[in-house]
Coordinates of C-alpha atoms in Angstrom, one line a residue:
M1 CA 224.4 119.2 223.0
A2 CA 224.1 115.5 222.2
S3 CA 221.4 116.2 219.6
T4 CA 223.7 118.4 217.5
Q5 CA 226.5 115.9 217.8
T6 CA 224.4 112.9 216.8
P7 CA 224.2 113.7 213.1
Q8 CA 228.0 114.3 213.1
A9 CA 228.6 111.0 214.7
I10 CA 226.5 109.2 212.1
T11 CA 228.3 111.0 209.3
L12 CA 231.6 110.0 210.8
L13 CA 230.6 106.3 211.0
E14 CA 229.2 106.4 207.4
N15 CA 232.5 107.9 206.1
C16 CA 234.9 105.8 208.2
K17 CA 237.5 103.9 206.1
S18 CA 239.6 102.0 208.7
M19 CA 239.5 100.5 212.1
R20 CA 242.0 103.2 213.3
E21 CA 239.4 105.8 212.4
F22 CA 236.6 103.7 213.8
K23 CA 238.3 103.4 217.2
Q24 CA 238.7 107.2 217.4
I25 CA 235.0 107.6 216.6
H26 CA 234.1 105.0 219.1
S27 CA 236.0 106.8 221.8
H28 CA 234.3 110.1 220.9
M29 CA 230.9 108.5 221.1
I30 CA 231.6 107.1 224.6
R31 CA 232.8 110.4 225.8
T32 CA 229.7 112.2 224.5
G33 CA 227.2 109.6 225.5
L34 CA 226.1 108.8 222.0
I35 CA 227.1 105.2 222.5
D36 CA 223.7 104.6 224.2
R37 CA 221.8 104.9 220.9
P38 CA 220.9 101.4 219.7
S39 CA 220.9 102.4 216.0
D40 CA 224.5 103.6 216.3
R41 CA 225.6 100.5 218.1
Y42 CA 224.2 98.4 215.2
R43 CA 226.1 100.5 212.7
M44 CA 229.3 100.1 214.7
V45 CA 229.0 96.3 214.8
A46 CA 228.2 96.1 211.1
F47 CA 231.3 98.2 210.3
C48 CA 233.5 95.9 212.4
C49 CA 232.0 92.9 210.6
S50 CA 233.0 94.2 207.2
P51 CA 235.4 91.8 205.5
A52 CA 237.3 94.6 203.9
V53 CA 238.2 96.8 206.8
G54 CA 236.6 95.3 209.9
D55 CA 237.8 93.4 213.0
M56 CA 235.7 90.6 214.2
N57 CA 237.3 90.6 217.6
Y58 CA 236.3 94.2 218.1
A59 CA 232.9 93.4 216.7
R60 CA 232.5 90.7 219.3
L61 CA 233.4 93.1 222.2
L62 CA 230.7 95.6 220.9
F63 CA 228.2 92.8 220.4
E64 CA 228.6 91.4 223.9
D65 CA 227.8 94.8 225.3
I66 CA 224.4 95.0 223.6
P67 CA 221.5 93.7 225.7
D68 CA 219.0 91.4 223.9
P69 CA 220.4 91.6 220.4
D70 CA 217.7 90.9 217.7
P71 CA 218.0 88.4 214.8
F72 CA 219.5 91.1 212.5
L73 CA 222.4 91.7 214.8
W74 CA 223.0 88.0 215.3
N75 CA 222.9 87.5 211.5
T76 CA 225.4 90.4 211.1
M77 CA 227.9 88.6 213.4
I78 CA 227.4 85.2 211.7
K79 CA 227.8 86.8 208.3
G80 CA 230.9 88.6 209.5
H81 CA 232.6 85.4 210.7
A82 CA 231.5 83.6 207.6
S83 CA 233.1 86.3 205.4
S84 CA 236.3 86.2 207.4
G85 CA 236.6 82.4 206.8
S86 CA 235.9 81.4 210.4
S87 CA 233.3 78.6 210.3
D88 CA 233.9 77.6 213.9
S89 CA 233.2 81.2 215.1
A90 CA 230.1 81.5 212.9
L91 CA 228.8 78.2 214.3
S92 CA 229.5 79.3 217.8
I93 CA 227.6 82.5 217.3
Y94 CA 224.7 80.6 215.9
L95 CA 224.6 78.2 218.9
D96 CA 224.8 81.3 221.2
M97 CA 221.8 82.7 219.3
L98 CA 219.8 79.5 219.9
A99 CA 220.8 79.5 223.6
S100 CA 219.5 83.0 224.0
D101 CA 216.1 81.9 222.8
T102 CA 216.4 84.1 219.7
R103 CA 214.7 82.5 216.8
P104 CA 216.6 82.5 213.4
D105 CA 215.0 84.2 210.4
G106 CA 215.2 83.4 206.7
Y107 CA 218.8 84.9 206.5
T108 CA 220.4 83.2 209.5
L109 CA 221.0 79.7 208.0
P110 CA 222.2 80.9 204.6
F111 CA 224.7 83.2 206.2
L112 CA 225.8 80.3 208.4
L113 CA 226.1 77.9 205.4
R114 CA 228.4 80.5 203.7
A115 CA 231.0 79.8 206.4
F116 CA 231.5 76.2 205.3
T117 CA 233.7 76.6 202.2
S118 CA 235.5 73.3 202.4
R119 CA 234.1 69.9 201.5
E120 CA 235.0 68.5 204.9
A121 CA 233.3 71.3 206.9
A122 CA 230.2 71.3 204.6
S123 CA 230.0 67.5 205.0
A124 CA 230.1 67.8 208.8
F125 CA 227.3 70.2 209.3
V126 CA 225.0 70.5 206.2
Q127 CA 222.6 67.7 207.4
A128 CA 222.2 69.3 210.9
I129 CA 221.6 72.8 209.4
H130 CA 219.1 71.3 207.0
S131 CA 217.3 69.8 210.0
H132 CA 217.2 73.2 211.7
A133 CA 215.8 74.7 208.5
V134 CA 212.9 72.3 208.6
R135 CA 212.5 72.7 212.4
F136 CA 212.2 76.5 212.1
G137 CA 209.9 76.5 209.2
F138 CA 212.3 77.4 206.4
G139 CA 212.2 74.2 204.5
S140 CA 210.5 75.9 201.5
N141 CA 212.3 79.2 201.8
A142 CA 214.0 79.9 198.5
F143 CA 217.0 81.7 200.0
V144 CA 217.5 78.8 202.4
V145 CA 216.9 76.0 199.8
N146 CA 219.4 77.6 197.4
A147 CA 222.0 77.7 200.1
L148 CA 221.4 74.1 201.0
I149 CA 221.6 73.0 197.4
H150 CA 224.9 74.8 197.0
T151 CA 226.3 73.2 200.3
Y152 CA 225.1 69.7 199.5
S153 CA 226.7 70.1 196.0
L154 CA 229.9 71.4 197.6
C155 CA 230.4 68.2 199.7
G156 CA 229.6 65.9 196.9
R157 CA 226.0 65.0 197.9
I158 CA 224.6 66.0 194.6
D159 CA 221.7 63.6 194.8
D160 CA 220.5 65.2 198.0
A161 CA 220.8 68.5 196.3
R162 CA 218.6 67.2 193.5
V163 CA 216.0 66.0 195.9
L164 CA 215.8 69.5 197.4
F165 CA 215.6 71.0 194.0
D166 CA 212.8 68.7 192.9
K167 CA 210.8 69.6 196.0
S168 CA 211.4 73.3 195.6
V169 CA 208.3 75.3 194.6
N170 CA 210.0 78.7 194.4
R171 CA 212.9 78.1 192.0
D172 CA 214.7 81.1 190.7
A173 CA 217.8 81.5 188.5
V174 CA 220.0 80.9 191.6
T175 CA 218.3 77.6 192.3
W176 CA 219.0 76.3 188.8
N177 CA 222.5 77.5 188.7
A178 CA 223.4 76.1 192.1
L179 CA 222.4 72.6 190.9
M180 CA 224.0 72.9 187.5
S181 CA 227.2 74.1 189.2
G182 CA 227.0 71.1 191.6
Y183 CA 226.7 68.7 188.6
N184 CA 229.7 70.3 187.0
R185 CA 231.6 70.0 190.2
C186 CA 230.8 66.3 190.4
R187 CA 231.7 66.0 186.7
R188 CA 228.2 64.9 185.8
F189 CA 228.1 67.0 182.7
A190 CA 225.3 65.2 180.9
E191 CA 222.9 65.9 183.8
S192 CA 224.1 69.5 184.0
L193 CA 223.3 70.0 180.3
G194 CA 219.9 68.2 180.8
L195 CA 219.1 70.6 183.6
F196 CA 220.0 73.5 181.4
V197 CA 217.6 72.3 178.7
E198 CA 214.9 71.8 181.3
M199 CA 215.4 75.3 182.6
E200 CA 215.0 76.8 179.1
R201 CA 212.0 74.7 178.4
E202 CA 210.3 76.0 181.6
G203 CA 211.2 79.6 180.6
S204 CA 213.4 80.1 183.7
C205 CA 216.4 81.3 181.7
P206 CA 216.5 85.2 182.1
H207 CA 216.2 86.5 178.5
R208 CA 215.2 90.0 179.8
S209 CA 218.2 91.8 178.4
P210 CA 219.0 91.8 174.7
S211 CA 222.7 91.7 175.6
F212 CA 222.2 88.6 177.9
R213 CA 222.2 85.1 176.5
C214 CA 222.0 81.9 178.5
S215 CA 224.8 79.5 177.7
P216 CA 224.8 75.8 178.5
P217 CA 227.2 74.8 181.3
A218 CA 230.7 73.9 180.2
P219 CA 232.9 71.3 181.8
D220 CA 235.3 72.7 184.4

């Protein structure tokens, strides 16, 4: 019986459009025993973490009922709180992750850094998160470095962002744009323009599409 209902439950989850529908599906899965499938539990948490239709309080209830969550699930919760604008909750989940002896992966810290959207919050935590990146071996991870450059720039520490940029060996278009945006934010337009010229000289400007042209950064 459960085996024939399982694909139906998955289809219902994939087509769910609101928390009201989700709660009905959740009740159905509990009654039919499908809630014991780990993959479905992960889908349910991910839905509740959606910034468009989710509910982080409900996500937390589901999450806390899952034994030994893996980094993917921790990251989903951190990203969900970050997307909902709750930096305190995102940080709390990260600290719980460390306390559970779960090691962060290359996505954890960038998701956490997204939570700090104000200069004050970014200033308070970016240095500590940078230290954790080094501690866990992500000091050269492009995804992590790009997020750190953006966050250092956000809190006005553009020179620290430049140090990270200069040490980076895996620069991509995001890396260049993060630093240029930081220079613009700090109104250091000459350095922003100089960085753009350097990017073109190194061939990092993506001229792959005939319809795409790189433009020098303009003052805000």
